[in-house]
Amino acid sequence: MQYTYYELFNDFVRSYFTSIDLKTYVVPHHHRYDIQIESLCKAKQFNIAYGSSPTEKFDQLTFTIRINDGLDDKEQRYALAKRLGYFLTRHITPSIIKKDKTQIGILKKNQEILANKFAKEILMPRNLLIVLLSKYAKEQADMERQEIFEQLSDDLCVPLEIVMQRMEEERLLD
């Protein structure tokens, strides 16, 4: 059971990767099912640097995404996906905000929402969530809701809180 990124990603995510053949990227299917976000960054010609910076940043001069190495693996992956989302979605700026600087707070909030949406959808595509939930139902039918969230967090290598938010947004366990 192998799935390509093209099969898993929705149109929103695929639209940011038109220059990459997403059919050549396959989700591993052994113990973890994580999307290889670093490979996608490199395919988009982005560098990744881990260091002691307290916040994650994108250096436009060197096309480098800087990630705090003090974060655990799951948090680093989410921070990397969110930084990538900030960069790829940054051109979506309503023209009214460009003319009216008082709307800058709204713009920043919208960018934050869009970057979070991008990160969640690239690391936890709905189709992959459905595949994993079906797998869990076959293997461990008696799993409690919290156990499912924890298993998804481990399998997808995404922070538990983010998995819970995504599952709530997708309403897959309602």
mmCIF file of C-alpha atoms in Angstrom:
data_model
loop_
_atom_site.group_PDB
_atom_site.id
_atom_site.type_symbol
_atom_site.label_atom_id
_atom_site.label_comp_id
_atom_site.label_asym_id
_atom_site.label_seq_id
_atom_site.Cartn_x
_atom_site.Cartn_y
_atom_site.Cartn_z
ATOM 1 C CA MET A 1 0.000 0.000 0.000
ATOM 2 C CA GLN A 2 1.957 2.986 -1.299
ATOM 3 C CA TYR A 3 0.645 6.472 -1.886
ATOM 4 C CA THR A 4 2.247 9.280 -3.814
ATOM 5 C CA TYR A 5 2.101 12.833 -2.577
ATOM 6 C CA TYR A 6 0.054 13.690 -5.652
ATOM 7 C CA GLU A 7 -2.624 11.190 -4.588
ATOM 8 C CA LEU A 8 -2.697 12.480 -1.025
ATOM 9 C CA PHE A 9 -2.439 16.251 -1.380
ATOM 10 C CA ASN A 10 -5.477 18.350 -2.163
ATOM 11 C CA ASP A 11 -5.538 21.041 -4.841
ATOM 12 C CA PHE A 12 -4.635 23.756 -2.315
ATOM 13 C CA VAL A 13 -1.292 22.103 -1.510
ATOM 14 C CA ARG A 14 -0.620 20.805 -5.041
ATOM 15 C CA SER A 15 -1.000 24.340 -6.429
ATOM 16 C CA TYR A 16 2.216 25.371 -4.645
ATOM 17 C CA PHE A 17 4.208 22.498 -6.147
ATOM 18 C CA THR A 18 3.408 22.728 -9.857
ATOM 19 C CA SER A 19 7.122 22.696 -10.729
ATOM 20 C CA ILE A 20 7.649 19.388 -8.877
ATOM 21 C CA ASP A 21 6.409 15.979 -9.961
ATOM 22 C CA LEU A 22 4.602 14.951 -6.792
ATOM 23 C CA LYS A 23 3.965 11.505 -8.270
ATOM 24 C CA THR A 24 7.642 10.657 -7.679
ATOM 25 C CA TYR A 25 7.363 11.235 -3.917
ATOM 26 C CA VAL A 26 6.026 8.219 -2.039
ATOM 27 C CA VAL A 27 4.920 8.129 1.586
ATOM 28 C CA PRO A 28 6.855 5.516 3.547
ATOM 29 C CA HIS A 29 4.554 2.819 4.843
ATOM 30 C CA HIS A 30 6.428 0.881 7.450
ATOM 31 C CA HIS A 31 6.362 2.381 10.924
ATOM 32 C CA ARG A 32 5.946 6.064 10.145
ATOM 33 C CA TYR A 33 3.894 7.692 7.435
ATOM 34 C CA ASP A 34 5.411 11.126 7.565
ATOM 35 C CA ILE A 35 5.513 13.424 4.571
ATOM 36 C CA GLN A 36 9.165 14.177 3.807
ATOM 37 C CA ILE A 37 8.899 17.941 4.233
ATOM 38 C CA GLU A 38 12.671 18.445 3.986
ATOM 39 C CA SER A 39 12.711 16.775 0.554
ATOM 40 C CA LEU A 40 9.959 19.093 -0.645
ATOM 41 C CA CYS A 41 11.858 22.131 0.663
ATOM 42 C CA LYS A 42 14.992 21.025 -1.169
ATOM 43 C CA ALA A 43 13.013 20.366 -4.363
ATOM 44 C CA LYS A 44 11.777 23.970 -4.118
ATOM 45 C CA GLN A 45 15.450 25.073 -3.829
ATOM 46 C CA PHE A 46 15.208 26.031 -0.143
ATOM 47 C CA ASN A 47 18.025 25.445 2.304
ATOM 48 C CA ILE A 48 17.312 24.351 5.852
ATOM 49 C CA ALA A 49 19.477 25.408 8.785
ATOM 50 C CA TYR A 50 19.044 24.201 12.346
ATOM 51 C CA GLY A 51 20.425 26.377 15.116
ATOM 52 C CA SER A 52 19.743 28.021 18.441
ATOM 53 C CA SER A 53 17.554 30.815 17.088
ATOM 54 C CA PRO A 54 14.583 31.165 19.445
ATOM 55 C CA THR A 55 12.179 31.676 16.545
ATOM 56 C CA GLU A 56 11.829 30.137 13.124
ATOM 57 C CA LYS A 57 12.692 32.460 10.231
ATOM 58 C CA PHE A 58 13.064 32.541 6.477
ATOM 59 C CA ASP A 59 16.129 34.265 5.047
ATOM 60 C CA GLN A 60 15.143 35.567 1.612
ATOM 61 C CA LEU A 61 18.720 36.353 0.591
ATOM 62 C CA THR A 62 19.931 32.773 0.968
ATOM 63 C CA PHE A 63 16.559 31.004 0.586
ATOM 64 C CA THR A 64 17.167 29.426 3.967
ATOM 65 C CA ILE A 65 14.543 28.333 6.441
ATOM 66 C CA ARG A 66 16.012 28.565 9.928
ATOM 67 C CA ILE A 67 14.617 26.191 12.541
ATOM 68 C CA ASN A 68 15.295 26.148 16.288
ATOM 69 C CA ASP A 69 17.119 22.908 17.057
ATOM 70 C CA GLY A 70 15.898 23.087 20.649
ATOM 71 C CA LEU A 71 12.469 21.931 19.508
ATOM 72 C CA ASP A 72 11.660 18.221 19.436
ATOM 73 C CA ASP A 73 11.436 16.432 16.067
ATOM 74 C CA LYS A 74 7.679 16.840 15.749
ATOM 75 C CA GLU A 75 7.786 20.560 16.535
ATOM 76 C CA GLN A 76 10.687 21.075 14.114
ATOM 77 C CA ARG A 77 8.752 19.379 11.302
ATOM 78 C CA TYR A 78 5.689 21.510 11.969
ATOM 79 C CA ALA A 79 7.787 24.701 12.211
ATOM 80 C CA LEU A 80 9.475 23.825 8.902
ATOM 81 C CA ALA A 81 6.141 23.191 7.167
ATOM 82 C CA LYS A 82 4.710 26.425 8.566
ATOM 83 C CA ARG A 83 7.759 28.467 7.459
ATOM 84 C CA LEU A 84 7.459 26.924 3.998
ATOM 85 C CA GLY A 85 3.776 27.826 4.063
ATOM 86 C CA TYR A 86 4.564 31.431 4.988
ATOM 87 C CA PHE A 87 6.908 31.747 2.055
ATOM 88 C CA LEU A 88 4.794 29.961 -0.558
ATOM 89 C CA THR A 89 1.531 31.686 0.386
ATOM 90 C CA ARG A 90 2.963 35.170 0.968
ATOM 91 C CA HIS A 91 1.829 36.518 -2.408
ATOM 92 C CA ILE A 92 -1.805 36.243 -1.328
ATOM 93 C CA THR A 93 -2.296 39.796 -0.144
ATOM 94 C CA PRO A 94 -5.601 41.546 -0.727
ATOM 95 C CA SER A 95 -5.000 44.698 -2.746
ATOM 96 C CA ILE A 96 -6.941 46.820 -0.257
ATOM 97 C CA ILE A 97 -4.371 45.991 2.425
ATOM 98 C CA LYS A 98 -1.543 47.058 0.137
ATOM 99 C CA LYS A 99 -3.164 50.504 -0.089
ATOM 100 C CA ASP A 100 -4.339 50.825 3.520
ATOM 101 C CA LYS A 101 -1.533 50.205 6.032
ATOM 102 C CA THR A 102 -4.018 50.217 8.946
ATOM 103 C CA GLN A 103 -5.072 46.759 7.802
ATOM 104 C CA ILE A 104 -1.613 45.275 8.417
ATOM 105 C CA GLY A 105 -2.820 43.429 11.548
ATOM 106 C CA ILE A 106 -5.512 41.720 9.502
ATOM 107 C CA LEU A 107 -2.921 40.768 6.890
ATOM 108 C CA LYS A 108 -0.607 39.235 9.493
ATOM 109 C CA LYS A 109 -3.485 37.278 11.042
ATOM 110 C CA ASN A 110 -4.532 36.009 7.589
ATOM 111 C CA GLN A 111 -0.951 35.004 6.792
ATOM 112 C CA GLU A 112 -0.727 33.134 10.096
ATOM 113 C CA ILE A 113 -3.994 31.291 9.404
ATOM 114 C CA LEU A 114 -2.928 30.411 5.858
ATOM 115 C CA ALA A 115 0.542 29.226 6.933
ATOM 116 C CA ASN A 116 -1.006 27.028 9.649
ATOM 117 C CA LYS A 117 -3.519 25.637 7.167
ATOM 118 C CA PHE A 118 -0.740 24.877 4.698
ATOM 119 C CA ALA A 119 1.408 23.163 7.360
ATOM 120 C CA LYS A 120 -1.457 21.003 8.605
ATOM 121 C CA GLU A 121 -2.557 20.017 5.128
ATOM 122 C CA ILE A 122 0.924 19.196 3.871
ATOM 123 C CA LEU A 123 1.900 17.135 6.938
ATOM 124 C CA MET A 124 -1.519 15.539 7.456
ATOM 125 C CA PRO A 125 -3.363 15.262 4.136
ATOM 126 C CA ARG A 126 -6.991 14.271 4.643
ATOM 127 C CA ASN A 127 -6.572 11.239 2.394
ATOM 128 C CA LEU A 128 -3.646 9.980 4.472
ATOM 129 C CA LEU A 129 -5.616 10.501 7.682
ATOM 130 C CA ILE A 130 -8.419 8.373 6.251
ATOM 131 C CA VAL A 131 -5.951 5.631 5.259
ATOM 132 C CA LEU A 132 -4.434 5.586 8.748
ATOM 133 C CA LEU A 133 -7.813 5.611 10.510
ATOM 134 C CA SER A 134 -8.884 2.632 8.399
ATOM 135 C CA LYS A 135 -5.628 0.858 9.265
ATOM 136 C CA TYR A 136 -6.148 1.482 12.980
ATOM 137 C CA ALA A 137 -9.757 0.243 12.773
ATOM 138 C CA LYS A 138 -8.572 -3.047 11.250
ATOM 139 C CA GLU A 139 -5.627 -3.553 13.586
ATOM 140 C CA GLN A 140 -6.941 -2.115 16.855
ATOM 141 C CA ALA A 141 -10.691 -1.628 16.692
ATOM 142 C CA ASP A 142 -10.955 -0.767 20.380
ATOM 143 C CA MET A 143 -8.668 2.301 20.318
ATOM 144 C CA GLU A 144 -9.949 5.260 22.302
ATOM 145 C CA ARG A 145 -10.089 8.718 20.728
ATOM 146 C CA GLN A 146 -6.998 9.954 22.627
ATOM 147 C CA GLU A 147 -5.058 6.823 21.625
ATOM 148 C CA ILE A 148 -5.909 7.489 17.982
ATOM 149 C CA PHE A 149 -4.607 11.052 18.263
ATOM 150 C CA GLU A 150 -1.410 9.845 19.921
ATOM 151 C CA GLN A 151 -0.876 7.136 17.285
ATOM 152 C CA LEU A 152 -1.420 9.658 14.483
ATOM 153 C CA SER A 153 1.028 12.026 16.163
ATOM 154 C CA ASP A 154 3.667 9.280 16.223
ATOM 155 C CA ASP A 155 2.954 7.915 12.731
ATOM 156 C CA LEU A 156 2.906 11.341 11.090
ATOM 157 C CA CYS A 157 5.599 12.877 13.324
ATOM 158 C CA VAL A 158 3.443 15.924 14.102
ATOM 159 C CA PRO A 159 2.797 17.467 17.541
ATOM 160 C CA LEU A 160 -0.215 15.963 19.316
ATOM 161 C CA GLU A 161 -1.947 19.341 19.703
ATOM 162 C CA ILE A 162 -1.720 19.954 15.943
ATOM 163 C CA VAL A 163 -3.079 16.468 15.178
ATOM 164 C CA MET A 164 -6.030 17.126 17.476
ATOM 165 C CA GLN A 165 -6.731 20.466 15.776
ATOM 166 C CA ARG A 166 -6.555 18.873 12.322
ATOM 167 C CA MET A 167 -8.840 16.001 13.261
ATOM 168 C CA GLU A 168 -11.338 18.481 14.687
ATOM 169 C CA GLU A 169 -11.182 20.594 11.514
ATOM 170 C CA GLU A 170 -11.679 17.549 9.295
ATOM 171 C CA ARG A 171 -14.355 16.027 11.558
ATOM 172 C CA LEU A 172 -13.070 12.544 10.894
ATOM 173 C CA LEU A 173 -14.012 11.082 14.267
ATOM 174 C CA ASP A 174 -17.430 12.699 14.739
#
